[in-house]
Amino acid sequence: MSADASPGSHHHSQAAGLFGSVDDVTEKLASVGYLASTAVATTVFLADRLGKPLLVEGPAGVGKTELARAVAQATGSELVRLQCYEGIDEARALYEWNHAKQLLRITAGGAGNPATAGGAGNPATAGGAGNPATAGGAGNPATAGGAGNPATASHREQGWSDIKDDIFSEEFLLPRPLLSAIRRTEPTVLLVDETDKADVEVEGLLLEVLGDYQVTVPELGTVTASRRPFALLTSNATRELSEALKRRCLFLHLDFPDADLERRIVLRRVPELPEAVAETLVRAVRALRAIQLRKAPSVAETIDWARTLLALGLGTLDDDAVRATLGVVLKHQSDVRLAMRELQLD
Amino acid sequence: MPGVPDHLVAFVTALRSHGVAVGPGETVDAAQVITALDLLQREQLREGLAAALLRRGGERAVFDSLFELYFPVATAATGAAEPAPLEEPGGDGVSELRERLAGLLADDADGPQLRALAGQVLDVLGGTTGAGGAARWSAYQALDRLAPQTLLAQLFAGMGSRPAEGVTGELARREVRERIAGFRRLVEAEAVRRTAEQRGRDAVARSVVPRPPEQRDFLSARSDELAALRRTVSPLARRLATRLAARRRRAHRGRLDLRRTLRASMSTGGVPVRPAYRRPRPSRPELVVLCDVSGSVAGFSHFTLLLVAALAEQFSKVRVFAFVDRIDEVTELFAPGAEQSGAMARVFGEADVVHSGHSDYGGVFADFLTGHAEVVGPKTSLLVLGDGRTNHRHPESGALASIVAAARHAHWLNPEPRTDWGTGDSAALTYGRVLPMHECRTAAQLADVVAGLLPV
C-alpha cells in the first residue's frame, strides 16, 4: 500500500492546482454554466487533489459528458476526448504509425540516393516505377552486375538503416487521444466516453495508461506524463467494468438532480422561461420519474420540454399544455398513456 | 486524529458485512479523502467517502444508512432550537404534534425543523420500556399513534385556494405524500440513531440496515421493495443482453471450418491464405413460460415476467401462460410495448386463472397438456415459474414430463430456498426429477440463472 501511496502524494504537487477547495469547484463550474451538486463538486475536487481518474456512471442524459466539458472550460484546459465503441483498439485509442507517409518516405529516400539511382538496379525503385523499360534494365545482367558492386551495396545498407530510423520517429507517429493527452504540457482534461461500450481488452490498456500515466512505444521508448491530465471516464453501466479499472478510479454515481438544482439548471439553460413555469415543470418531471416508466425523463428532456413550451407560446403548464407536449418528455407510447392516467389527465 | 483510522476501519468492516466489496486499496483511498476534505462539512465527507468506497450505484442505500450510524449528526449541530414544549401536559400530545407537523408540511419546511419535530415525536409517542427497564425507542409505535398519512386531507384543505383537479392538484397530492413519507423516514432514522447510542452502533448496524434490493428474498420482500426491484428490470435486461452479445461474439470468433479452408486453399496452390470460419446458425428459440401467479409467489413471478418481456428480442417468439388453479394465455399483457405496471392486476381481471384460489400445479399441467399441447414443440424452450406447492393435490408429474419431453429445453425457477424444497406440500423434489430446477431467491440469483439459460 505504501508503494501505492507514495506516487499519489508525489503527484500531489503536480496535480493539485486546478481547484483549491470543494467550494472553489462549485464556483468555477457555475461560472461556465454547470451547476454542480455537493456530490459532483466533492468528487471532482478529490479526483484533482488525489490525482485519480473519476469514473462517472448514471442514466443517459444526466450530464456526464457535460461535466467533463465544464471542468475543461472552467480550468482553461484542453478537452481531449476518446469516444469508445465496440471494436475500438489500440490504434484508435493510443497511437498508430502513419503507414502511407512511411511508404512515401521510403520511396522518396530510394529515389534521392544517388548511388541507388545510378545503379538503377534497386528492385524497389524498379517495381515502384512499373516502367517496362526500367524493368527490362533491371533484368539486364550488366546492370545487375553493377548493383553487385560491394561499395554500392554497403552504401545502400547504410541508406536503409537511416530510413528505418527515420520512419519510426515522431514525424510518422499519429498520436490518438490517450497518447496526446499524456504528452501535452498544458492543462488537459481527458474524457473517455462510454467506457462500457469498449471491449475488455481496451480496459487493460486504460488500466496501464491511467495507472501510471505513461505509454510505451517500442520504437521510441516510454512517454511519461509531465503533467497529469484530469481523467474522467463515463459509463452507462450496460456492462460491469472490470474491478481492476474501478479500483483505480474514484466513483461517482450521477443521478437526477434534486428539485431546486434542476429548476436552476432549467432556468439557466432556458432563461426566457418564467420562473413559475420552471417550477411546475420540474415538479411534473419529478412526478413522472416516480412513476414506473420504461424510460424516465432525463434533465435533457426537462430542458427540451421547457423549450417546447416557449416555442409553442404556452405561458403556463396546465392540463392542456401537458397533454399536448407530454410526447416531448416521454419516448414510449405506453409511457405516455400511463402518465396520462397517473396524472389524472384522462 | 488518533481515532480516525480505527473508526474508518470499523465503518469499512460494517460495509463489508452488508455485501459491499471494499478492498484495502479503497480503504487507503478513503483515508486520503479524509485528509483532503474539511471534516466539518458532513455532506462533503459523505460524498467523498462514497466516491472512494463504492463501485456501483445500487450500494448507495446501504452506504447511507451506515454513514448515518458511523458519522452521526452531532445532536447540538442540528441547527434548530429546542422545539417548544407541549402546551397541554395532561393530554397524550397526539393532536398537538399532528397540528405542528401539518403546519411544517404545508410550509414545506426544511430539514432542521422537521428533524427536531421527529425527535419530539419519538420523545412523546415512541418511548417504550425494553428488557431490564431500559428506555427504548420505537418508530413504529410513534408513527402508528401519530398516523401522519391521515393528515393528507387536512393539508389539501389548507391549500384550498388552488383547484385540486388535473395536473396541478395531482402534483400537489403526490408531493404532500412524498413529504409525509420523508417525515416517516426521519422518525425512523432518529430511532435508529438513539438505539445506536444505547446499544452500540455495531449491534444496530447488523440488524437495522437494509440489504440492497437485488439481494432481498422475493418471498419476504414488502410491496415497496418489490416496486423498487421492478425498477431495476430494464437495466438488468440490458446488462444481460450485452453479456449475451459478448458471449456470441466470442462463440463466433476462431471456430475454423477446416474443410472449407482446405477447399479454398486449392486456388492458392494449397496455401491457406484465406481461412474460412464456421458461421453458427443464429438460434432464436421460442420461449414458453408457465407461471404461477398465486399470492405467495406473485412478486417473484411479476419480476421474472417483466425480465422475460424485456429480453423478448432474444427469442423468436414468447408465449406466457399464467395459472393459479386454471391456466390461460396472457402473452399480450407482457408483450413489448404493453404497459407493464398494472400487468399483474390485469392477469386476474382479464384472464381465466382462478377457480378456487389455491395453486393446483397437477391440475394445471394436465389442463395444459390437453388444451395447449401444440404450443410446445422441438424449437421451444420451456420455463416454469413457481414454488411447486401443490396444496396436497396430485402433482401429475407425468403430465409435466410429457410437456418437457416435447420441448427442446426445460427449466424450473423456484423462489424458495433449496432447503425448503420437498417440505410440507412442496412437490419441488418430485418435479425436480422431471426437469432441472434452479433456486432463484433473489434478483441477483435470478439474473445469474437467466444469463446461463439464454441462447447463444
XYZ file of N, CA and C in Angstrom, chain B residues 302-397:
288
model
N -43.957 -11.775 -11.082
C -44.081 -10.493 -11.768
C -42.709 -10.019 -12.247
N -41.738 -10.072 -11.349
C -40.395 -9.623 -11.717
C -39.852 -10.448 -12.876
N -40.001 -11.769 -12.768
C -39.439 -12.629 -13.807
C -40.134 -12.399 -15.143
N -41.460 -12.200 -15.114
C -42.181 -11.962 -16.372
C -41.731 -10.652 -17.003
N -41.515 -9.623 -16.176
C -41.023 -8.356 -16.721
C -39.656 -8.554 -17.368
N -38.828 -9.356 -16.701
C -37.490 -9.615 -17.238
C -37.592 -10.351 -18.567
N -38.484 -11.337 -18.617
C -38.673 -12.085 -19.863
C -39.150 -11.142 -20.967
N -40.093 -10.248 -20.615
C -40.605 -9.311 -21.613
C -39.488 -8.416 -22.132
N -38.609 -7.986 -21.213
C -37.519 -7.099 -21.622
C -36.497 -7.828 -22.488
N -36.437 -9.151 -22.344
C -35.473 -9.925 -23.124
C -36.113 -10.529 -24.369
N -37.343 -10.096 -24.685
C -38.122 -10.770 -25.730
C -37.387 -10.847 -27.059
N -36.537 -9.832 -27.354
C -35.919 -9.837 -28.679
C -34.873 -10.933 -28.831
N -34.510 -11.590 -27.723
C -33.576 -12.716 -27.817
C -34.276 -13.979 -28.304
N -35.597 -13.934 -28.378
C -36.358 -15.122 -28.762
C -37.164 -14.816 -30.006
N -37.440 -15.870 -30.800
C -38.243 -15.615 -31.990
C -39.699 -15.386 -31.594
N -40.104 -15.954 -30.484
C -41.486 -15.797 -30.066
C -41.559 -16.097 -28.577
N -42.323 -15.321 -27.844
C -42.505 -15.586 -26.421
C -43.985 -15.790 -26.153
N -44.354 -16.867 -25.497
C -45.749 -17.040 -25.080
C -45.783 -17.266 -23.581
N -46.677 -16.566 -22.921
C -46.744 -16.623 -21.470
C -48.096 -17.192 -21.054
N -48.073 -18.192 -20.194
C -49.300 -18.762 -19.642
C -49.271 -18.574 -18.135
N -50.336 -18.004 -17.593
C -50.410 -17.797 -16.153
C -51.389 -18.799 -15.567
N -51.144 -19.168 -14.319
C -52.096 -20.084 -13.684
C -52.109 -19.906 -12.184
N -53.255 -20.219 -11.589
C -53.345 -20.477 -10.153
C -53.866 -21.908 -10.034
N -55.166 -22.083 -10.326
C -55.639 -23.447 -10.482
C -56.308 -23.647 -11.838
N -56.221 -22.645 -12.704
C -56.564 -22.792 -14.107
C -55.475 -22.112 -14.905
N -55.338 -22.474 -16.152
C -54.260 -21.879 -16.937
C -54.836 -21.144 -18.130
N -54.281 -19.976 -18.427
C -54.771 -19.174 -19.548
C -53.592 -18.410 -20.134
N -53.692 -18.093 -21.414
C -52.591 -17.384 -22.053
C -52.691 -15.885 -21.768
N -51.575 -15.268 -21.366
C -51.574 -13.833 -21.062
C -50.469 -13.134 -21.845
N -50.062 -13.732 -22.973
C -48.924 -13.206 -23.730
C -49.050 -11.713 -24.007
N -50.253 -11.276 -24.430
C -50.372 -9.888 -24.879
C -50.191 -8.899 -23.731
N -50.414 -9.347 -22.471
C -50.227 -8.439 -21.338
C -48.750 -8.155 -21.087
N -47.895 -9.063 -21.543
C -46.468 -8.866 -21.297
C -45.699 -8.643 -22.595
N -46.419 -8.332 -23.676
C -45.741 -8.088 -24.943
C -44.922 -6.812 -24.829
N -43.823 -6.689 -25.608
C -43.066 -5.444 -25.579
C -43.965 -4.291 -26.030
N -43.902 -3.202 -25.363
C -44.764 -2.081 -25.714
C -46.028 -2.029 -24.879
N -46.395 -3.175 -24.275
C -47.566 -3.136 -23.405
C -47.189 -2.421 -22.119
N -48.174 -1.853 -21.482
C -47.931 -1.145 -20.243
C -47.649 -2.171 -19.151
N -46.517 -2.000 -18.451
C -46.083 -3.090 -17.585
C -46.548 -2.946 -16.141
N -46.897 -1.750 -15.728
C -47.047 -1.562 -14.288
C -48.272 -2.280 -13.731
N -49.379 -2.254 -14.455
C -50.572 -2.886 -13.925
C -50.793 -4.282 -14.457
N -49.765 -4.852 -15.096
C -49.958 -6.112 -15.818
C -50.457 -7.218 -14.904
N -49.928 -7.270 -13.686
C -50.284 -8.381 -12.809
C -51.755 -8.317 -12.410
N -52.233 -7.090 -12.163
C -53.641 -6.942 -11.803
C -54.523 -7.353 -12.980
N -54.069 -7.025 -14.194
C -54.888 -7.346 -15.364
C -54.915 -8.843 -15.629
N -53.855 -9.552 -15.194
C -53.881 -11.007 -15.354
C -55.116 -11.562 -14.664
N -55.379 -11.050 -13.459
C -56.522 -11.575 -12.720
C -57.835 -11.058 -13.267
N -57.817 -9.849 -13.814
C -59.047 -9.273 -14.332
C -59.455 -9.862 -15.670
N -58.468 -10.110 -16.539
C -58.822 -10.426 -17.923
C -58.620 -11.888 -18.278
N -57.820 -12.602 -17.489
C -57.559 -14.000 -17.856
C -58.252 -14.929 -16.865
N -58.508 -16.139 -17.327
C -59.218 -17.108 -16.504
C -58.182 -17.983 -15.808
N -57.697 -17.539 -14.656
C -56.640 -18.287 -13.982
C -57.077 -18.825 -12.621
N -58.155 -18.278 -12.068
C -58.533 -18.657 -10.710
C -59.864 -19.384 -10.719
N -59.904 -20.522 -10.056
C -61.187 -21.187 -9.849
C -61.496 -21.191 -8.363
N -60.695 -21.903 -7.576
C -60.933 -21.939 -6.131
C -59.990 -20.995 -5.393
N -58.844 -20.654 -6.002
C -57.938 -19.705 -5.374
C -56.693 -20.323 -4.794
N -56.554 -21.655 -4.861
C -55.325 -22.277 -4.363
C -54.578 -22.905 -5.533
N -53.255 -22.733 -5.569
C -52.485 -23.277 -6.692
C -52.724 -24.765 -6.799
N -52.867 -25.213 -8.046
C -53.047 -26.641 -8.306
C -52.146 -26.988 -9.480
N -50.877 -27.246 -9.178
C -49.916 -27.488 -10.250
C -50.310 -28.685 -11.097
N -50.683 -29.800 -10.402
C -51.001 -31.029 -11.130
C -52.130 -30.814 -12.116
N -53.236 -30.218 -11.626
C -54.392 -29.985 -12.485
C -54.033 -29.092 -13.656
N -53.221 -28.096 -13.386
C -52.848 -27.137 -14.419
C -52.002 -27.799 -15.499
N -51.041 -28.646 -15.083
C -50.210 -29.326 -16.079
C -51.067 -30.238 -16.944
N -52.017 -30.939 -16.314
C -52.902 -31.821 -17.076
C -53.742 -31.009 -18.059
N -54.266 -29.875 -17.597
C -55.057 -28.997 -18.476
C -54.231 -28.502 -19.651
N -52.998 -28.097 -19.344
C -52.126 -27.560 -20.391
C -51.887 -28.621 -21.462
N -51.698 -29.865 -21.010
C -51.418 -30.953 -21.934
C -52.607 -31.206 -22.845
N -53.809 -31.112 -22.327
C -54.979 -31.339 -23.171
C -55.306 -30.100 -24.008
N -55.155 -28.903 -23.422
C -55.636 -27.703 -24.099
C -54.613 -27.002 -24.984
N -53.328 -27.028 -24.603
C -52.339 -26.216 -25.305
C -51.114 -27.011 -25.732
N -51.232 -28.312 -25.839
C -50.046 -29.139 -26.093
C -49.306 -28.698 -27.346
N -50.019 -28.185 -28.349
C -49.378 -27.843 -29.616
C -48.416 -26.656 -29.483
N -48.509 -25.927 -28.367
C -47.650 -24.753 -28.162
C -46.186 -25.161 -28.012
N -45.962 -26.332 -27.405
C -44.599 -26.772 -27.110
C -44.114 -27.704 -28.212
N -43.034 -27.318 -28.883
C -42.506 -28.136 -29.968
C -41.009 -28.279 -29.857
N -40.379 -28.864 -30.849
C -38.929 -29.124 -30.765
C -38.062 -27.867 -30.759
N -38.619 -26.694 -31.109
C -37.815 -25.468 -31.048
C -38.057 -24.705 -29.761
N -38.873 -25.260 -28.874
C -39.339 -24.497 -27.727
C -38.424 -24.660 -26.518
N -38.115 -23.526 -25.883
C -37.546 -23.598 -24.543
C -38.682 -23.353 -23.563
N -38.800 -24.221 -22.585
C -39.907 -24.131 -21.629
C -39.366 -23.644 -20.288
N -40.075 -22.687 -19.704
C -39.672 -22.156 -18.405
C -40.871 -22.248 -17.480
N -40.720 -22.891 -16.332
C -41.803 -22.950 -15.355
C -41.400 -22.111 -14.157
N -42.283 -21.204 -13.728
C -42.006 -20.365 -12.566
C -42.968 -20.719 -11.457
N -42.446 -20.984 -10.270
C -43.345 -21.257 -9.158
C -42.628 -21.977 -8.046
N -43.329 -22.134 -6.881
C -42.689 -22.781 -5.738
C -43.014 -24.270 -5.685
N -43.866 -24.749 -6.579
C -44.178 -26.178 -6.604
C -44.979 -26.646 -5.398
N -45.697 -25.718 -4.747
C -46.523 -26.126 -3.591
C -47.917 -26.444 -4.101
N -48.282 -27.708 -4.003
C -49.490 -28.201 -4.685
C -50.722 -28.170 -3.806
N -50.610 -27.671 -2.582
C -51.722 -27.742 -1.639
C -52.227 -29.180 -1.490
N -51.285 -30.098 -1.440
C -51.552 -31.524 -1.204
C -52.397 -32.159 -2.282
N -52.431 -31.568 -3.475
C -53.117 -32.258 -4.569
C -52.119 -33.087 -5.357
N -52.619 -33.877 -6.272
C -51.739 -34.763 -7.021
C -50.807 -33.946 -7.906
N -49.498 -34.176 -7.865
C -48.580 -33.330 -8.642
C -48.626 -33.591 -10.146
N -49.146 -34.733 -10.587
C -49.231 -35.037 -12.027
C -47.882 -34.833 -12.711
N -46.832 -35.363 -12.113
C -45.527 -35.135 -12.733
C -45.431 -35.838 -14.085
